[in-house]
PDB file of C-alpha atoms in Angstrom:
ATOM      1  CA  MET A   1      14.221  -2.577  52.615  1.00 81.00           C
ATOM      2  CA  VAL A   2      17.105  -4.874  53.575  1.00 89.00           C
ATOM      3  CA  ARG A   3      19.030  -3.681  50.522  1.00 90.00           C
ATOM      4  CA  ALA A   4      18.517  -0.059  51.555  1.00 91.00           C
ATOM      5  CA  LEU A   5      19.921  -0.742  55.030  1.00 93.00           C
ATOM      6  CA  VAL A   6      22.876  -2.702  53.637  1.00 93.00           C
ATOM      7  CA  ILE A   7      23.737   0.107  51.228  1.00 94.00           C
ATOM      8  CA  PHE A   8      23.296   2.662  54.014  1.00 95.00           C
ATOM      9  CA  LEU A   9      25.826   0.762  56.142  1.00 94.00           C
ATOM     10  CA  THR A  10      28.361   1.013  53.306  1.00 95.00           C
ATOM     11  CA  GLN A  11      27.542   4.721  53.033  1.00 95.00           C
ATOM     12  CA  LEU A  12      28.122   5.080  56.749  1.00 95.00           C
ATOM     13  CA  LEU A  13      31.546   3.483  56.337  1.00 96.00           C
ATOM     14  CA  LEU A  14      32.368   5.878  53.497  1.00 95.00           C
ATOM     15  CA  TRP A  15      31.131   8.812  55.548  1.00 95.00           C
ATOM     16  CA  VAL A  16      33.466   7.826  58.428  1.00 95.00           C
ATOM     17  CA  ILE A  17      36.412   7.521  56.021  1.00 96.00           C
ATOM     18  CA  LEU A  18      35.662  10.919  54.458  1.00 95.00           C
ATOM     19  CA  ALA A  19      35.213  12.508  57.896  1.00 94.00           C
ATOM     20  CA  GLN A  20      38.603  11.199  59.012  1.00 96.00           C
ATOM     21  CA  ALA A  21      40.224  12.351  55.762  1.00 96.00           C
ATOM     22  CA  ASN A  22      38.668  15.818  56.168  1.00 94.00           C
ATOM     23  CA  HIS A  23      39.869  15.954  59.760  1.00 96.00           C
ATOM     24  CA  SER A  24      43.400  15.141  58.604  1.00 96.00           C
ATOM     25  CA  LEU A  25      43.215  17.650  55.733  1.00 95.00           C
ATOM     26  CA  ALA A  26      41.769  20.466  57.877  1.00 94.00           C
ATOM     27  CA  PRO A  27      45.183  22.083  58.562  1.00 95.00           C
ATOM     28  CA  LEU A  28      45.637  22.328  54.777  1.00 94.00           C
ATOM     29  CA  HIS A  29      42.171  23.910  54.383  1.00 91.00           C
ATOM     30  CA  VAL A  30      40.962  21.160  52.057  1.00 94.00           C
ATOM     31  CA  TYR A  31      37.485  19.613  52.212  1.00 93.00           C
ATOM     32  CA  LEU A  32      36.468  16.423  50.413  1.00 95.00           C
ATOM     33  CA  PHE A  33      32.839  15.998  49.391  1.00 94.00           C
ATOM     34  CA  GLY A  34      31.680  12.553  48.321  1.00 93.00           C
ATOM     35  CA  GLY A  35      27.954  13.012  47.819  1.00 93.00           C
ATOM     36  CA  GLY A  36      28.060  11.545  44.313  1.00 94.00           C
ATOM     37  CA  LEU A  37      29.169   8.195  45.702  1.00 95.00           C
ATOM     38  CA  PHE A  38      26.182   8.185  48.059  1.00 94.00           C
ATOM     39  CA  VAL A  39      23.770   8.458  45.139  1.00 96.00           C
ATOM     40  CA  ALA A  40      25.295   6.664  42.139  1.00 95.00           C
ATOM     41  CA  PHE A  41      25.155   2.988  43.122  1.00 94.00           C
ATOM     42  CA  ALA A  42      21.641   3.177  44.548  1.00 92.00           C
ATOM     43  CA  ALA A  43      20.341   4.971  41.469  1.00 94.00           C
ATOM     44  CA  LEU A  44      22.053   2.656  39.008  1.00 93.00           C
ATOM     45  CA  ARG A  45      21.477  -0.726  40.642  1.00 91.00           C
ATOM     46  CA  LEU A  46      18.673  -0.756  43.205  1.00 91.00           C
ATOM     47  CA  PRO A  47      14.899  -0.769  42.715  1.00 91.00           C
ATOM     48  CA  LEU A  48      13.173   2.567  43.255  1.00 92.00           C
ATOM     49  CA  ARG A  49      11.991   2.009  46.838  1.00 92.00           C
ATOM     50  CA  ASP A  50      15.248   0.539  48.133  1.00 91.00           C
ATOM     51  CA  GLY A  51      17.328   3.114  46.286  1.00 92.00           C
ATOM     52  CA  TYR A  52      15.359   6.058  47.628  1.00 94.00           C
ATOM     53  CA  GLY A  53      15.534   4.607  51.129  1.00 93.00           C
ATOM     54  CA  ALA A  54      19.326   4.326  51.008  1.00 93.00           C
ATOM     55  CA  VAL A  55      19.774   7.782  49.481  1.00 95.00           C
ATOM     56  CA  LEU A  56      17.423   9.462  51.950  1.00 94.00           C
ATOM     57  CA  LEU A  57      19.241   7.874  54.896  1.00 94.00           C
ATOM     58  CA  GLY A  58      22.582   8.985  53.449  1.00 93.00           C
ATOM     59  CA  GLY A  59      21.253  12.511  52.938  1.00 92.00           C
ATOM     60  CA  MET A  60      20.034  12.672  56.518  1.00 93.00           C
ATOM     61  CA  LEU A  61      23.473  11.549  57.692  1.00 91.00           C
ATOM     62  CA  PHE A  62      25.051  14.439  55.782  1.00 89.00           C
ATOM     63  CA  ASP A  63      22.412  16.862  57.099  1.00 90.00           C
ATOM     64  CA  ALA A  64      23.016  15.831  60.694  1.00 90.00           C
ATOM     65  CA  THR A  65      26.721  16.573  60.493  1.00 85.00           C
ATOM     66  CA  THR A  66      26.950  19.723  58.372  1.00 85.00           C
ATOM     67  CA  PRO A  67      25.937  23.314  59.107  1.00 82.00           C
ATOM     68  CA  VAL A  68      23.026  23.511  56.662  1.00 82.00           C
ATOM     69  CA  ARG A  69      19.284  23.441  57.184  1.00 85.00           C
ATOM     70  CA  PHE A  70      18.167  19.931  57.917  1.00 87.00           C
ATOM     71  CA  GLY A  71      16.860  18.359  54.745  1.00 88.00           C
ATOM     72  CA  THR A  72      19.127  20.192  52.312  1.00 91.00           C
ATOM     73  CA  HIS A  73      21.350  17.220  51.493  1.00 92.00           C
ATOM     74  CA  THR A  74      18.408  14.837  51.694  1.00 93.00           C
ATOM     75  CA  LEU A  75      16.460  16.828  49.117  1.00 95.00           C
ATOM     76  CA  LEU A  76      19.461  17.267  46.816  1.00 95.00           C
ATOM     77  CA  PHE A  77      20.404  13.581  47.048  1.00 96.00           C
ATOM     78  CA  ALA A  78      16.789  12.619  46.261  1.00 96.00           C
ATOM     79  CA  VAL A  79      16.744  14.888  43.193  1.00 96.00           C
ATOM     80  CA  ALA A  80      20.084  13.502  41.986  1.00 96.00           C
ATOM     81  CA  PHE A  81      18.777   9.974  42.560  1.00 96.00           C
ATOM     82  CA  ALA A  82      15.643  10.699  40.516  1.00 95.00           C
ATOM     83  CA  VAL A  83      17.645  12.134  37.606  1.00 96.00           C
ATOM     84  CA  ILE A  84      20.083   9.208  37.509  1.00 95.00           C
ATOM     85  CA  PHE A  85      17.352   6.619  38.048  1.00 95.00           C
ATOM     86  CA  ASN A  86      15.400   7.957  35.065  1.00 94.00           C
ATOM     87  CA  MET A  87      18.510   7.836  32.839  1.00 93.00           C
ATOM     88  CA  ARG A  88      19.836   4.481  33.995  1.00 90.00           C
ATOM     89  CA  ASP A  89      18.184   2.412  31.258  1.00 90.00           C
ATOM     90  CA  ARG A  90      20.320   4.240  28.699  1.00 92.00           C
ATOM     91  CA  LEU A  91      23.586   3.476  30.499  1.00 90.00           C
ATOM     92  CA  PRO A  92      25.660   0.270  30.678  1.00 91.00           C
ATOM     93  CA  ARG A  93      25.216   0.031  34.455  1.00 86.00           C
ATOM     94  CA  GLU A  94      27.468  -2.986  34.945  1.00 86.00           C
ATOM     95  CA  GLU A  95      30.563  -1.107  33.782  1.00 91.00           C
ATOM     96  CA  THR A  96      32.653   0.290  36.609  1.00 91.00           C
ATOM     97  CA  ILE A  97      33.833   3.245  34.536  1.00 95.00           C
ATOM     98  CA  VAL A  98      30.219   4.235  33.874  1.00 94.00           C
ATOM     99  CA  ARG A  99      29.424   4.067  37.580  1.00 95.00           C
ATOM    100  CA  VAL A 100      32.437   6.226  38.384  1.00 96.00           C
ATOM    101  CA  MET A 101      31.528   8.750  35.678  1.00 96.00           C
ATOM    102  CA  VAL A 102      27.956   8.948  36.988  1.00 96.00           C
ATOM    103  CA  ALA A 103      29.291   9.455  40.519  1.00 96.00           C
ATOM    104  CA  LEU A 104      31.629  12.199  39.270  1.00 97.00           C
ATOM    105  CA  LEU A 105      28.839  14.015  37.436  1.00 96.00           C
ATOM    106  CA  ALA A 106      26.468  13.665  40.398  1.00 96.00           C
ATOM    107  CA  ASN A 107      29.168  14.936  42.748  1.00 96.00           C
ATOM    108  CA  LEU A 108      29.853  17.899  40.477  1.00 96.00           C
ATOM    109  CA  GLY A 109      26.173  18.828  40.381  1.00 95.00           C
ATOM    110  CA  LEU A 110      25.641  18.385  44.102  1.00 95.00           C
ATOM    111  CA  PHE A 111      28.789  20.306  45.004  1.00 94.00           C
ATOM    112  CA  LEU A 112      27.915  23.239  42.739  1.00 93.00           C
ATOM    113  CA  VAL A 113      24.321  23.468  43.965  1.00 93.00           C
ATOM    114  CA  LEU A 114      25.433  23.343  47.598  1.00 90.00           C
ATOM    115  CA  SER A 115      28.125  25.945  46.891  1.00 88.00           C
ATOM    116  CA  PHE A 116      25.626  28.327  45.299  1.00 88.00           C
ATOM    117  CA  LEU A 117      23.224  27.826  48.194  1.00 85.00           C
ATOM    118  CA  ARG A 118      25.866  28.539  50.836  1.00 80.00           C
ATOM    119  CA  ILE A 119      28.148  31.109  49.156  1.00 79.00           C
ATOM    120  CA  GLY A 120      26.108  34.024  50.493  1.00 74.00           C
ATOM    121  CA  ASP A 121      27.087  33.120  54.052  1.00 74.00           C
ATOM    122  CA  ALA A 122      30.812  33.476  53.306  1.00 70.00           C
ATOM    123  CA  PRO A 123      32.512  36.645  54.577  1.00 72.00           C
ATOM    124  CA  ALA A 124      34.018  37.264  51.116  1.00 76.00           C
ATOM    125  CA  PRO A 125      31.968  35.311  48.570  1.00 73.00           C
ATOM    126  CA  ALA A 126      34.097  36.232  45.550  1.00 76.00           C
ATOM    127  CA  ALA A 127      37.284  35.078  47.279  1.00 75.00           C
ATOM    128  CA  ALA A 128      35.744  31.749  48.291  1.00 77.00           C
ATOM    129  CA  TRP A 129      35.281  30.436  44.734  1.00 84.00           C
ATOM    130  CA  GLY A 130      38.963  29.638  44.233  1.00 85.00           C
ATOM    131  CA  ARG A 131      39.040  27.476  47.320  1.00 86.00           C
ATOM    132  CA  LEU A 132      35.723  25.852  46.416  1.00 89.00           C
ATOM    133  CA  PHE A 133      36.997  24.875  42.983  1.00 93.00           C
ATOM    134  CA  PHE A 134      40.160  23.425  44.513  1.00 94.00           C
ATOM    135  CA  ASP A 135      38.019  21.429  46.964  1.00 94.00           C
ATOM    136  CA  LEU A 136      35.905  20.238  44.023  1.00 95.00           C
ATOM    137  CA  LEU A 137      38.994  19.168  42.100  1.00 96.00           C
ATOM    138  CA  CYS A 138      40.326  17.240  45.114  1.00 96.00           C
ATOM    139  CA  SER A 139      36.916  15.664  45.729  1.00 96.00           C
ATOM    140  CA  GLN A 140      36.611  14.545  42.118  1.00 96.00           C
ATOM    141  CA  ALA A 141      40.096  13.012  42.218  1.00 97.00           C
ATOM    142  CA  VAL A 142      39.246  11.089  45.392  1.00 96.00           C
ATOM    143  CA  ILE A 143      35.987   9.815  43.878  1.00 96.00           C
ATOM    144  CA  ALA A 144      37.825   8.667  40.765  1.00 96.00           C
ATOM    145  CA  LEU A 145      40.326   6.810  42.956  1.00 96.00           C
ATOM    146  CA  ILE A 146      38.039   5.185  45.514  1.00 96.00           C
ATOM    147  CA  GLY A 147      34.894   4.860  43.377  1.00 95.00           C
ATOM    148  CA  PRO A 148      35.737   1.406  41.945  1.00 96.00           C
ATOM    149  CA  TRP A 149      36.568   0.105  45.434  1.00 96.00           C
ATOM    150  CA  PHE A 150      33.375   1.540  46.907  1.00 96.00           C
ATOM    151  CA  PHE A 151      31.134   0.119  44.183  1.00 94.00           C
ATOM    152  CA  ALA A 152      32.774  -3.300  44.555  1.00 93.00           C
ATOM    153  CA  LEU A 153      32.234  -3.043  48.324  1.00 94.00           C
ATOM    154  CA  GLN A 154      28.559  -2.295  47.805  1.00 93.00           C
ATOM    155  CA  ASP A 155      28.151  -5.180  45.336  1.00 90.00           C
ATOM    156  CA  ARG A 156      29.906  -7.597  47.680  1.00 92.00           C
ATOM    157  CA  THR A 157      28.009  -6.386  50.739  1.00 92.00           C
ATOM    158  CA  LEU A 158      24.704  -7.021  48.972  1.00 90.00           C
ATOM    159  CA  ALA A 159      25.927 -10.519  48.095  1.00 89.00           C
ATOM    160  CA  LEU A 160      27.053 -11.205  51.668  1.00 90.00           C
ATOM    161  CA  ALA A 161      23.693 -10.016  52.993  1.00 87.00           C
ATOM    162  CA  ARG A 162      22.088 -12.623  50.728  1.00 82.00           C
ATOM    163  CA  THR A 163      19.591 -10.194  49.330  1.00 80.00           C
ATOM    164  CA  GLU A 164      17.859 -11.403  46.235  1.00 65.00           C
ATOM    165  CA  PRO A 165      19.829 -10.676  43.068  1.00 53.00           C
ATOM    166  CA  VAL A 166      19.464  -7.156  41.786  1.00 53.00           C
ATOM    167  CA  THR A 167      17.943  -7.371  38.336  1.00 53.00           C
ATOM    168  CA  LEU A 168      18.916  -4.825  35.753  1.00 53.00           C
ATOM    169  CA  ASP A 169      15.820  -4.971  33.558  1.00 45.00           C
TER     170      ASP A 169
END
């Protein structure tokens, strides 16, 4: 479980960065969602137990700080993890572009599911979709930009923690 805790610490760092970015972007009414980055590396590189541990901790972090029922992000992150984990043998997991594409697709799925779950609470649900799609576009652009850095950070953090090498068999 050391790998799960190490990956969670990198997720915590990313969460702080995204929270600060969202705070700065609040006057512009823009929200960045980075859930795909919380799932992709763990699903592509870690063993099942460590990966689920990291993803569940990351989901609980999101749940604790957003106005949704506790467990919503945790459940969605776990489902996304399971889907990616079951497909990972068919992907060249060492390639950074593949990791970024997986993170983008996971983020798209998570964002859309969360949007459909929460759209009923909006005062004008039909009017909210334009803003949601703009937020999704901004979030995807940010993931494409910081994804390679974040995956390299996670790789290097695992190496610095001297965890046993992650095998890709």
